[in-house]
PDB file of C-alpha atoms in Angstrom:
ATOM      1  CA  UNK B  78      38.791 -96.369 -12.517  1.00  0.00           C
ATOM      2  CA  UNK B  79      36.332 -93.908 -11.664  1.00  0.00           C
ATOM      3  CA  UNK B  80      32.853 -94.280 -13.574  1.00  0.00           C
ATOM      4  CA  UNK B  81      31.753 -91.759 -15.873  1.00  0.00           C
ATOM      5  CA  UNK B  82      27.968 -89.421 -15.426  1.00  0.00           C
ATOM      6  CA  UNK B  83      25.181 -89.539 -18.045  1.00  0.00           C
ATOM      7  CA  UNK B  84      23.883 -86.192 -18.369  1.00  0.00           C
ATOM      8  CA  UNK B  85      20.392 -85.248 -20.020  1.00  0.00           C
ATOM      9  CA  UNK B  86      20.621 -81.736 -21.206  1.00  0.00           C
ATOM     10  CA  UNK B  87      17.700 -80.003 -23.048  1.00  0.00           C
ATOM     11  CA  UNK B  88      18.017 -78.344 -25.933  1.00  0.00           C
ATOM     12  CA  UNK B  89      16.014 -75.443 -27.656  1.00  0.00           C
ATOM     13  CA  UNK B  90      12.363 -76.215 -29.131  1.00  0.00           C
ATOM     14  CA  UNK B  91      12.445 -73.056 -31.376  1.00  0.00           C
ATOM     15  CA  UNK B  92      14.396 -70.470 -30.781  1.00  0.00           C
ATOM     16  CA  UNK B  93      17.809 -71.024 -30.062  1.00  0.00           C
ATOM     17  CA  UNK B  94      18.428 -68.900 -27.364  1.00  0.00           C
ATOM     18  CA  UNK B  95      16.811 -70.590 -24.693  1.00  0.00           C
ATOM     19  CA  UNK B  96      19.726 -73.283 -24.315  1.00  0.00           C
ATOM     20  CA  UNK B  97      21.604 -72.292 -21.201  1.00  0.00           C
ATOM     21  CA  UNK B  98      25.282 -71.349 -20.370  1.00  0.00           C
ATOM     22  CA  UNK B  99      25.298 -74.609 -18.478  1.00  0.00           C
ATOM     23  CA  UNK B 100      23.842 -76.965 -21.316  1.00  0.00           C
ATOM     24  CA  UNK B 101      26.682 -75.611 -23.706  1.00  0.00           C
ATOM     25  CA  UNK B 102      29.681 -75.978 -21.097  1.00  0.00           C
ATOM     26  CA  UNK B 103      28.229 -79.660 -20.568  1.00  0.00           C
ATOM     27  CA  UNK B 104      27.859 -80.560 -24.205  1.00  0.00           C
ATOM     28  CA  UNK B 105      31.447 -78.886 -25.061  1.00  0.00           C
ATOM     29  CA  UNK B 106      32.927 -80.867 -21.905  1.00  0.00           C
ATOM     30  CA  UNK B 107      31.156 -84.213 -22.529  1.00  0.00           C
ATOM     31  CA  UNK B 108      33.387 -87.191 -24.163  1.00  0.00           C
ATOM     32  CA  UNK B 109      30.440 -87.597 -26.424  1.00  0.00           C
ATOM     33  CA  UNK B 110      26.766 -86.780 -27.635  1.00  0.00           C
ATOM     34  CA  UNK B 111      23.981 -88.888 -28.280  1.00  0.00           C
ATOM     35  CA  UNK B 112      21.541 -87.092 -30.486  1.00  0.00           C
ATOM     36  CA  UNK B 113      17.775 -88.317 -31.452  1.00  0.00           C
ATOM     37  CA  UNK B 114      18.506 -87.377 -34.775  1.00  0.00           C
ATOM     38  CA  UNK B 115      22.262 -86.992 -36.007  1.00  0.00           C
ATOM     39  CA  UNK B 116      20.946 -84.459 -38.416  1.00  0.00           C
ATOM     40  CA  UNK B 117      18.606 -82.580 -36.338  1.00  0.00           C
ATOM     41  CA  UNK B 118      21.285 -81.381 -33.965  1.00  0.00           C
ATOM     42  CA  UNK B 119      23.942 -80.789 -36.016  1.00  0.00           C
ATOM     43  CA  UNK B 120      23.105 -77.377 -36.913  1.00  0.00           C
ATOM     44  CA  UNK B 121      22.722 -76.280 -33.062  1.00  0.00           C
ATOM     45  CA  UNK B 122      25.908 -77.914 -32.453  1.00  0.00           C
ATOM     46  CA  UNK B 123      27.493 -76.320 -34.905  1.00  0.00           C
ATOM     47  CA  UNK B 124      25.504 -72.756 -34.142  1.00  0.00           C
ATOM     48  CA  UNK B 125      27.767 -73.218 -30.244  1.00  0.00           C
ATOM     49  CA  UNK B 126      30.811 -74.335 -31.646  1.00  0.00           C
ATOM     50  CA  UNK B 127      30.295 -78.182 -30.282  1.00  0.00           C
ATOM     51  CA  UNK B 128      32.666 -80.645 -31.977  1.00  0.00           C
ATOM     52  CA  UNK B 129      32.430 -83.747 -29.785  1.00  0.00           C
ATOM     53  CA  UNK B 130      31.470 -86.809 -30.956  1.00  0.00           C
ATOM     54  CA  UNK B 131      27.956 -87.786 -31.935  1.00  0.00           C
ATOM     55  CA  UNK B 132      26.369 -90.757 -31.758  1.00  0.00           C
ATOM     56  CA  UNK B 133      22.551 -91.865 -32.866  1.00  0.00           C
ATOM     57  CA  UNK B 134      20.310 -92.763 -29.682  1.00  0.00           C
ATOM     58  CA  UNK B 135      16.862 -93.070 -30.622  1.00  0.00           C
ATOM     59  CA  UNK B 136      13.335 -95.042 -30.051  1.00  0.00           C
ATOM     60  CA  UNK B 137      14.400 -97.428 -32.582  1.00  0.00           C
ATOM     61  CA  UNK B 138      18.161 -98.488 -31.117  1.00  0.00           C
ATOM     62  CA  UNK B 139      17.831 -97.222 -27.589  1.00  0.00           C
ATOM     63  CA  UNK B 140      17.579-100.982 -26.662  1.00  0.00           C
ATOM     64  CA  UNK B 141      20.541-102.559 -28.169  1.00  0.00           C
ATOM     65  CA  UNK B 142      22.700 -99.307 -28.008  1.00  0.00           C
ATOM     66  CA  UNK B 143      22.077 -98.768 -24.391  1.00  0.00           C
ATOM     67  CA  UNK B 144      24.508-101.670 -23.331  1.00  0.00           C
ATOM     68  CA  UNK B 145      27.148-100.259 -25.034  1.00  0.00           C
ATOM     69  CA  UNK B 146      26.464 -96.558 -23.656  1.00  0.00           C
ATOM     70  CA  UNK B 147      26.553 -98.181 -20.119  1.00  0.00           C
ATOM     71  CA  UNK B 148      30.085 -99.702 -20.315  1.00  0.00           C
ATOM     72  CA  UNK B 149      31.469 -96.520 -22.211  1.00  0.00           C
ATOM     73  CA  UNK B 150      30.520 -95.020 -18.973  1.00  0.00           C
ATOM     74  CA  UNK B 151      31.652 -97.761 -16.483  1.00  0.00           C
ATOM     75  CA  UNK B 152      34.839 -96.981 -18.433  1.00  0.00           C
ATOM     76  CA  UNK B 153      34.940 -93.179 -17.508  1.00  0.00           C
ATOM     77  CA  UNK B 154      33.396 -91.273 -20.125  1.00  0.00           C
ATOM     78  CA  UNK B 155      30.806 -88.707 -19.461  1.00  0.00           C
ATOM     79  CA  UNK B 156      28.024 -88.994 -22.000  1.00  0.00           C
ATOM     80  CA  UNK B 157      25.512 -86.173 -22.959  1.00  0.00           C
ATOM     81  CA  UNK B 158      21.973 -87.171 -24.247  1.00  0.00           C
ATOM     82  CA  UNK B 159      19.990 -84.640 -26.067  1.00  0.00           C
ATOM     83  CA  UNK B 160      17.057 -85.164 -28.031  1.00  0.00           C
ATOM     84  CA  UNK B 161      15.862 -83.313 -31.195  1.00  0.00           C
ATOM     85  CA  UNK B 162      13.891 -80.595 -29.166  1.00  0.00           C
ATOM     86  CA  UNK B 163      13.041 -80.126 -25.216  1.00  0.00           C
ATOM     87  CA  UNK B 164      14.248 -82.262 -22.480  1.00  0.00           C
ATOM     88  CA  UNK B 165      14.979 -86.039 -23.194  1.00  0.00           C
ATOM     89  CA  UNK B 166      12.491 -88.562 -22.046  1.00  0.00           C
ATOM     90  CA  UNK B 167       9.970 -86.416 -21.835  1.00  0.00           C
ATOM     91  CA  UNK B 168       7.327 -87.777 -24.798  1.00  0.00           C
ATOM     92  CA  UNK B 169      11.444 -88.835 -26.295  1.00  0.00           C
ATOM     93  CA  UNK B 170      14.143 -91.107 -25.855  1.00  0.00           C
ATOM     94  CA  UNK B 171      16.337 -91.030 -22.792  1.00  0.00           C
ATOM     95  CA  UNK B 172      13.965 -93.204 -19.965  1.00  0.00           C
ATOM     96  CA  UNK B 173      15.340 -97.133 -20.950  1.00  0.00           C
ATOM     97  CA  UNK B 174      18.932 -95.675 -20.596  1.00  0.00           C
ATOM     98  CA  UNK B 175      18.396 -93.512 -17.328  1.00  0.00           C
ATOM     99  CA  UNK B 176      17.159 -97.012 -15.799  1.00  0.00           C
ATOM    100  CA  UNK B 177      19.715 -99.069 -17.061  1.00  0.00           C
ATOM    101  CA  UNK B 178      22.182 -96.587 -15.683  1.00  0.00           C
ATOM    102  CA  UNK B 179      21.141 -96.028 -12.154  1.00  0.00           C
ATOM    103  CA  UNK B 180      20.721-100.350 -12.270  1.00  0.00           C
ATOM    104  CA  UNK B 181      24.179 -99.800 -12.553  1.00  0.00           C
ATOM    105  CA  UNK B 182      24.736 -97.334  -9.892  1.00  0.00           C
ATOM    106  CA  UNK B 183      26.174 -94.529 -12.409  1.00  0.00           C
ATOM    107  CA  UNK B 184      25.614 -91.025 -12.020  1.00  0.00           C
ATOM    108  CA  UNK B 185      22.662 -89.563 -13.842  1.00  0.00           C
ATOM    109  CA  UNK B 186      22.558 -85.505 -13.733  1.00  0.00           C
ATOM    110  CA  UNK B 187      19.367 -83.779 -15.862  1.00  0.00           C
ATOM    111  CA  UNK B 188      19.547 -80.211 -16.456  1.00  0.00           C
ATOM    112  CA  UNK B 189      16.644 -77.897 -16.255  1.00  0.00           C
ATOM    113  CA  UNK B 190      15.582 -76.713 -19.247  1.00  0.00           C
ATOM    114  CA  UNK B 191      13.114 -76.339 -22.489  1.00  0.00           C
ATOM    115  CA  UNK B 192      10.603 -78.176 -22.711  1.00  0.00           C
ATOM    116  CA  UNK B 193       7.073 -77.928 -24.469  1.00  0.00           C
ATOM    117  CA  UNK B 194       4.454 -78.052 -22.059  1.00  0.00           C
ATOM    118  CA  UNK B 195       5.310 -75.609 -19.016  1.00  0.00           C
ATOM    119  CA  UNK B 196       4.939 -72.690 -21.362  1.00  0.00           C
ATOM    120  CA  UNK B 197       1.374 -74.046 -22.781  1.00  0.00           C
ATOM    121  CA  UNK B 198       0.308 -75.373 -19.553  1.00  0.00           C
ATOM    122  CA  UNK B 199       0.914 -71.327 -18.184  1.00  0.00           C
ATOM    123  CA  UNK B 200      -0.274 -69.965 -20.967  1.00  0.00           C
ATOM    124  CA  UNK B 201      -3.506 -71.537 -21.122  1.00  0.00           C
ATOM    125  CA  UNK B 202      -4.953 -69.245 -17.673  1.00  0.00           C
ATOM    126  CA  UNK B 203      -6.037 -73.364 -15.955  1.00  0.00           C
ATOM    127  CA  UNK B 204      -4.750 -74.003 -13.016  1.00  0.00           C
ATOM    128  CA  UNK B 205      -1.390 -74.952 -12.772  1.00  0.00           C
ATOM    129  CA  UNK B 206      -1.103 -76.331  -9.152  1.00  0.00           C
ATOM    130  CA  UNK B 207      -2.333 -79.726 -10.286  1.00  0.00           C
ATOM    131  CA  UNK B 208      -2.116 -81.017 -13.632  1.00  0.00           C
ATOM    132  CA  UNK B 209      -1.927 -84.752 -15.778  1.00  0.00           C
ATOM    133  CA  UNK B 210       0.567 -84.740 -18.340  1.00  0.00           C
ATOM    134  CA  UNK B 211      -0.559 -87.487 -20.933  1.00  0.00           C
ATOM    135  CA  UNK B 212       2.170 -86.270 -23.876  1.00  0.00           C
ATOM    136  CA  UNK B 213       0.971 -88.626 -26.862  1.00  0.00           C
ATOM    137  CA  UNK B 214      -2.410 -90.724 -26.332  1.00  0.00           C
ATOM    138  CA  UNK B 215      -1.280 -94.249 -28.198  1.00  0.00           C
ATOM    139  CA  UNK B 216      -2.653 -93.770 -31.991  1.00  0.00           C
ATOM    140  CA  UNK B 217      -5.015 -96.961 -31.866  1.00  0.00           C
ATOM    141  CA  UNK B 218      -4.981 -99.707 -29.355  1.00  0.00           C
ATOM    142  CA  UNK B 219      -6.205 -98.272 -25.584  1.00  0.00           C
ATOM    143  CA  UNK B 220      -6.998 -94.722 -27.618  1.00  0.00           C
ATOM    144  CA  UNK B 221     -10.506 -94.618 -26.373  1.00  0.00           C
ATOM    145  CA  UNK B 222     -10.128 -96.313 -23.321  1.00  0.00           C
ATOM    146  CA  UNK B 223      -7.549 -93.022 -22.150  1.00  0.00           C
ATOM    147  CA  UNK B 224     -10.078 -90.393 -23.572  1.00  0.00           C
ATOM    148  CA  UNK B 225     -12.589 -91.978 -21.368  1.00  0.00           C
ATOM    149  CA  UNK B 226     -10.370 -92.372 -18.433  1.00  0.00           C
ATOM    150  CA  UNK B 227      -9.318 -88.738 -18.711  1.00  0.00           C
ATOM    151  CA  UNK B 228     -12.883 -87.471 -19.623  1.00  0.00           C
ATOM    152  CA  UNK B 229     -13.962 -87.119 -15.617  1.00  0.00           C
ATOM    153  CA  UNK B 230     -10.095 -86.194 -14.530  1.00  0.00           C
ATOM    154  CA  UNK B 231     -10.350 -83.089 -12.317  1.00  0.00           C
ATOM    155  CA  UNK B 232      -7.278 -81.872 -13.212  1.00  0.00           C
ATOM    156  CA  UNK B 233      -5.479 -80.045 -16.191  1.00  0.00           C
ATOM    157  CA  UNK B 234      -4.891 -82.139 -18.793  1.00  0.00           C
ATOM    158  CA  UNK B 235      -1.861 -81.598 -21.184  1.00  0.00           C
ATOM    159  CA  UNK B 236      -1.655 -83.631 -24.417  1.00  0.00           C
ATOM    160  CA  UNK B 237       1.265 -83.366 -27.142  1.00  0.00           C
ATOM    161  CA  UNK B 238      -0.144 -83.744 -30.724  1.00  0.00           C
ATOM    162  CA  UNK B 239       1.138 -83.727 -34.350  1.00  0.00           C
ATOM    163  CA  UNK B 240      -0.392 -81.325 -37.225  1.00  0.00           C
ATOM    164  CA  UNK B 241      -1.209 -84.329 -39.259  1.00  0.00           C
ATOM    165  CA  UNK B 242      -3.284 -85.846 -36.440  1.00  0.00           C
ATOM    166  CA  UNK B 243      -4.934 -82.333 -34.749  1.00  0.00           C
ATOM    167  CA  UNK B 244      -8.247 -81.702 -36.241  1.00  0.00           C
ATOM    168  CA  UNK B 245      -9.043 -85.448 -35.703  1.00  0.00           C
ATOM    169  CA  UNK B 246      -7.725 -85.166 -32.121  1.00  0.00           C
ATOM    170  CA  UNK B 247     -10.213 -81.855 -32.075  1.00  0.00           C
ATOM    171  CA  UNK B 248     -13.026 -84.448 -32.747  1.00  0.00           C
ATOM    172  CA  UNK B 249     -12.496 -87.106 -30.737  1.00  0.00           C
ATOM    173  CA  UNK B 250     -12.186 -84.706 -27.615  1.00  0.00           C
ATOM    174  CA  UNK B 251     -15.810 -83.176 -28.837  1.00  0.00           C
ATOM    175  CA  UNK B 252     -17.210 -86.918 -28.678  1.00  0.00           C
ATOM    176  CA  UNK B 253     -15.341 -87.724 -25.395  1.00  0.00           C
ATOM    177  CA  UNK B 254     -14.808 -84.255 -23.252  1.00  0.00           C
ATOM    178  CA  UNK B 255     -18.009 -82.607 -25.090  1.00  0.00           C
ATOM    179  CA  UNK B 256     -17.758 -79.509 -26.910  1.00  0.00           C
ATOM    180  CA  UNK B 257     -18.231 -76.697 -24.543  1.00  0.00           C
ATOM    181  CA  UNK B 258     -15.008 -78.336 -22.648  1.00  0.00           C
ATOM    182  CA  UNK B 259     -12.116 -75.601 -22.360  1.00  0.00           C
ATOM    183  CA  UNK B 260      -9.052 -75.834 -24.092  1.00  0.00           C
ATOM    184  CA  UNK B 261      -6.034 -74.042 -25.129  1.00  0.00           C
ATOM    185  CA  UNK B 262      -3.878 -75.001 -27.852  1.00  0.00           C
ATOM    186  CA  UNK B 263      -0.146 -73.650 -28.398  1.00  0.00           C
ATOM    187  CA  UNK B 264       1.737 -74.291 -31.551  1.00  0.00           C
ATOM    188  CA  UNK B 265       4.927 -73.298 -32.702  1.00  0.00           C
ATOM    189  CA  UNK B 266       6.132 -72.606 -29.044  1.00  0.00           C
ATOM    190  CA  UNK B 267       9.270 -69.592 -29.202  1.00  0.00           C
ATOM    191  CA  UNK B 268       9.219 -69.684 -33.004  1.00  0.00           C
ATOM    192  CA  UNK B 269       8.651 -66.817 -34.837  1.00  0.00           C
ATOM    193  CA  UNK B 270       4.854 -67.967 -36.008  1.00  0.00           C
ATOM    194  CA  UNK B 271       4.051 -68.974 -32.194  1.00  0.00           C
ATOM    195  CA  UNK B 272       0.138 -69.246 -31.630  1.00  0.00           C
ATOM    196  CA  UNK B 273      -2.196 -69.820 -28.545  1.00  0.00           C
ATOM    197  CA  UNK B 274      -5.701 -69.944 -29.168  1.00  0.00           C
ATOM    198  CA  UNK B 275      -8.096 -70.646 -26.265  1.00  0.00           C
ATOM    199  CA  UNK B 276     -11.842 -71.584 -26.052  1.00  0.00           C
ATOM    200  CA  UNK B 277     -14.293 -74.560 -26.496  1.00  0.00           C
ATOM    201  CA  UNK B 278     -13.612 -77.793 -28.087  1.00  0.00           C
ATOM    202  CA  UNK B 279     -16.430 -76.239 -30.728  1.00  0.00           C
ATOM    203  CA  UNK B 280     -14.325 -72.646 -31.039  1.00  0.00           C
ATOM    204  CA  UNK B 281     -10.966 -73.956 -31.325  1.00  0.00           C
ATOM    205  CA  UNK B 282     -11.914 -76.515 -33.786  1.00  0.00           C
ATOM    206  CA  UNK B 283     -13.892 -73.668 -35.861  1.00  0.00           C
ATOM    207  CA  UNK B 284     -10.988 -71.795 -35.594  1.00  0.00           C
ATOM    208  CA  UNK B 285      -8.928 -74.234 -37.218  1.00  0.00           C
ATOM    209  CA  UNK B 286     -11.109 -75.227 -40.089  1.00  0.00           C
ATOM    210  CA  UNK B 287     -10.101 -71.837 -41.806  1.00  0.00           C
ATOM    211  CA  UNK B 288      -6.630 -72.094 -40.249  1.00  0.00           C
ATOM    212  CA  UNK B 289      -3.866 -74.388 -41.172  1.00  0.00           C
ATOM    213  CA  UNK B 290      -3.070 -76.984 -38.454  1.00  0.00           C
ATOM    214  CA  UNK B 291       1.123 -76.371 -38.647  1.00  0.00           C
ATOM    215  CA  UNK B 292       3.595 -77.094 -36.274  1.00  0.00           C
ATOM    216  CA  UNK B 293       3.646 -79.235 -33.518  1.00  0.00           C
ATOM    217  CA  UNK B 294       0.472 -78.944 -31.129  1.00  0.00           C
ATOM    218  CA  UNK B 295       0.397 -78.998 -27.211  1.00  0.00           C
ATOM    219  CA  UNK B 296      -3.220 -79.440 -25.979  1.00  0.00           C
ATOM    220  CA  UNK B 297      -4.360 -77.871 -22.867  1.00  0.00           C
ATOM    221  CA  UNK B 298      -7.680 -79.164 -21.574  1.00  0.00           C
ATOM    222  CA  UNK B 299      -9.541 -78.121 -18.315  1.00  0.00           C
ATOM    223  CA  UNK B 300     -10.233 -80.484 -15.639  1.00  0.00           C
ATOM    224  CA  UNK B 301     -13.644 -81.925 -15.797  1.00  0.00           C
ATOM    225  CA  UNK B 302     -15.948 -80.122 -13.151  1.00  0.00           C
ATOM    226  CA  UNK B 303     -16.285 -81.653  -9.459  1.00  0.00           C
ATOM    227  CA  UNK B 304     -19.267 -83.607  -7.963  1.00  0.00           C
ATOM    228  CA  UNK B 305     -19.582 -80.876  -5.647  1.00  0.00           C
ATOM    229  CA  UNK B 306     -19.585 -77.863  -8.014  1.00  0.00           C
ATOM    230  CA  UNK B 307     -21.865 -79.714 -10.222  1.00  0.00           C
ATOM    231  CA  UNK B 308     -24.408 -79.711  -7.468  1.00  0.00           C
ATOM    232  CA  UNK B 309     -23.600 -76.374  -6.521  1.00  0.00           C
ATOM    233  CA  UNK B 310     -24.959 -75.047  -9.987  1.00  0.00           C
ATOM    234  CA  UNK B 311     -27.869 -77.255  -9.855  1.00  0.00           C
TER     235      UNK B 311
END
């Protein structure tokens, strides 16, 4: 019997025309779904006319449901992981399984497709040719050792953030990065309220104080400055 292919296909983070031709002949073809959130994608599945299977795969069960994913593949079935928004794995689920499945020599295929930080990263006008993607810093233990690791990186830095958690984030960069450190923040990415705003630490936390933090935040921030162009100025 031949073995089955996981496939990772990314789905929209806003507007729902960014899924590609591909990612809907893949979902409509695929023996079954796994979904982040059951209730999440239902209304893009329905929105394509998608009525396979779905099946909850998520940070929570990814462990224990994985096993069973891997032999419903071993046993043929070609298995489409998509996560709530963007491309799986990428700051969502999708890594443990990928793993277990090449351990066990199946076929893993990822699609290219949405996902959250190449549009901030070339958006924010820092250069793009070399750049650290941190997605979420941990929210307590190793916190401040990372901001003080990534305080003298040289290269772009791109952080994922929640609203709930921004203006704190805001702070902690001021205290770690300093606050004439360059950043660019994009929320709401392809939705209809999408927002970059650009400047210092000091500026885009300003800006913020008399404008709601909604939506989910990607962080931009500009490599710290060489030795050598330090001296240069000096």
């Amino acid at each position: 019997m031949n073995q089955g292919k996981l496939y990772l296909v990314p789905t929209p983070i806003g507007n729902l025309e960014d899924i590609t031709f591909r990612a809907i002949r893949v979902l409509k073809e695929a023996d079954l779904i796994l979904a982040e959130d059951t209730r999440t994608s239902a209304p893009l599945l329905k929105h394509f006319e998608i009525h396979q299977k779905v099946f909850s795969h998520h940070q929570h069960n990814e462990h224990q449901s994985s096993n069973e994913i891997i032999r419903f593949l071993k046993e043929g079935k070609n298995i489409a992981l998509i996560s709530d928004a963007g491309t799986p794995a990428i700051s969502d689920p999708g890594f443990y399984l990928v793993r277990e499945a090449i351990k066990n020599e199946i076929a893993v295929e990822c699609l290219p497709g949405a996902t959250a930080f190449v549009p901030a990263l070339v958006n924010s006008g820092f250069p793009t040719d070399r750049f650290c993607f941190e997605g979420f810093l941990p929210l307590k233990k190793g916190r401040q050792t990372r901001y003080k690791t990534l305080a003298t990186e040289e290269r772009t830095i791109i952080l994922y953030e929640s609203p709930h958690r921004f203006v704190k984030t805001l702070d902690e960069m001021a205290a770690y990065f300093g606050t004439d450190r360059q950043i660019s923040v994009s929320r709401e990415l392809t939705k209809m309220f999408e927002e970059t705003v650009r400047g210092t630490v000091e500026e885009v936390k300003t800006y913020f104080e008399t404008h709601p933090a909604k939506g989910e935040f990607v962080i931009c921030v500009s490599g710290a400055a060489t030795k050598s162009s330090t001296k240069d100025k000096e």
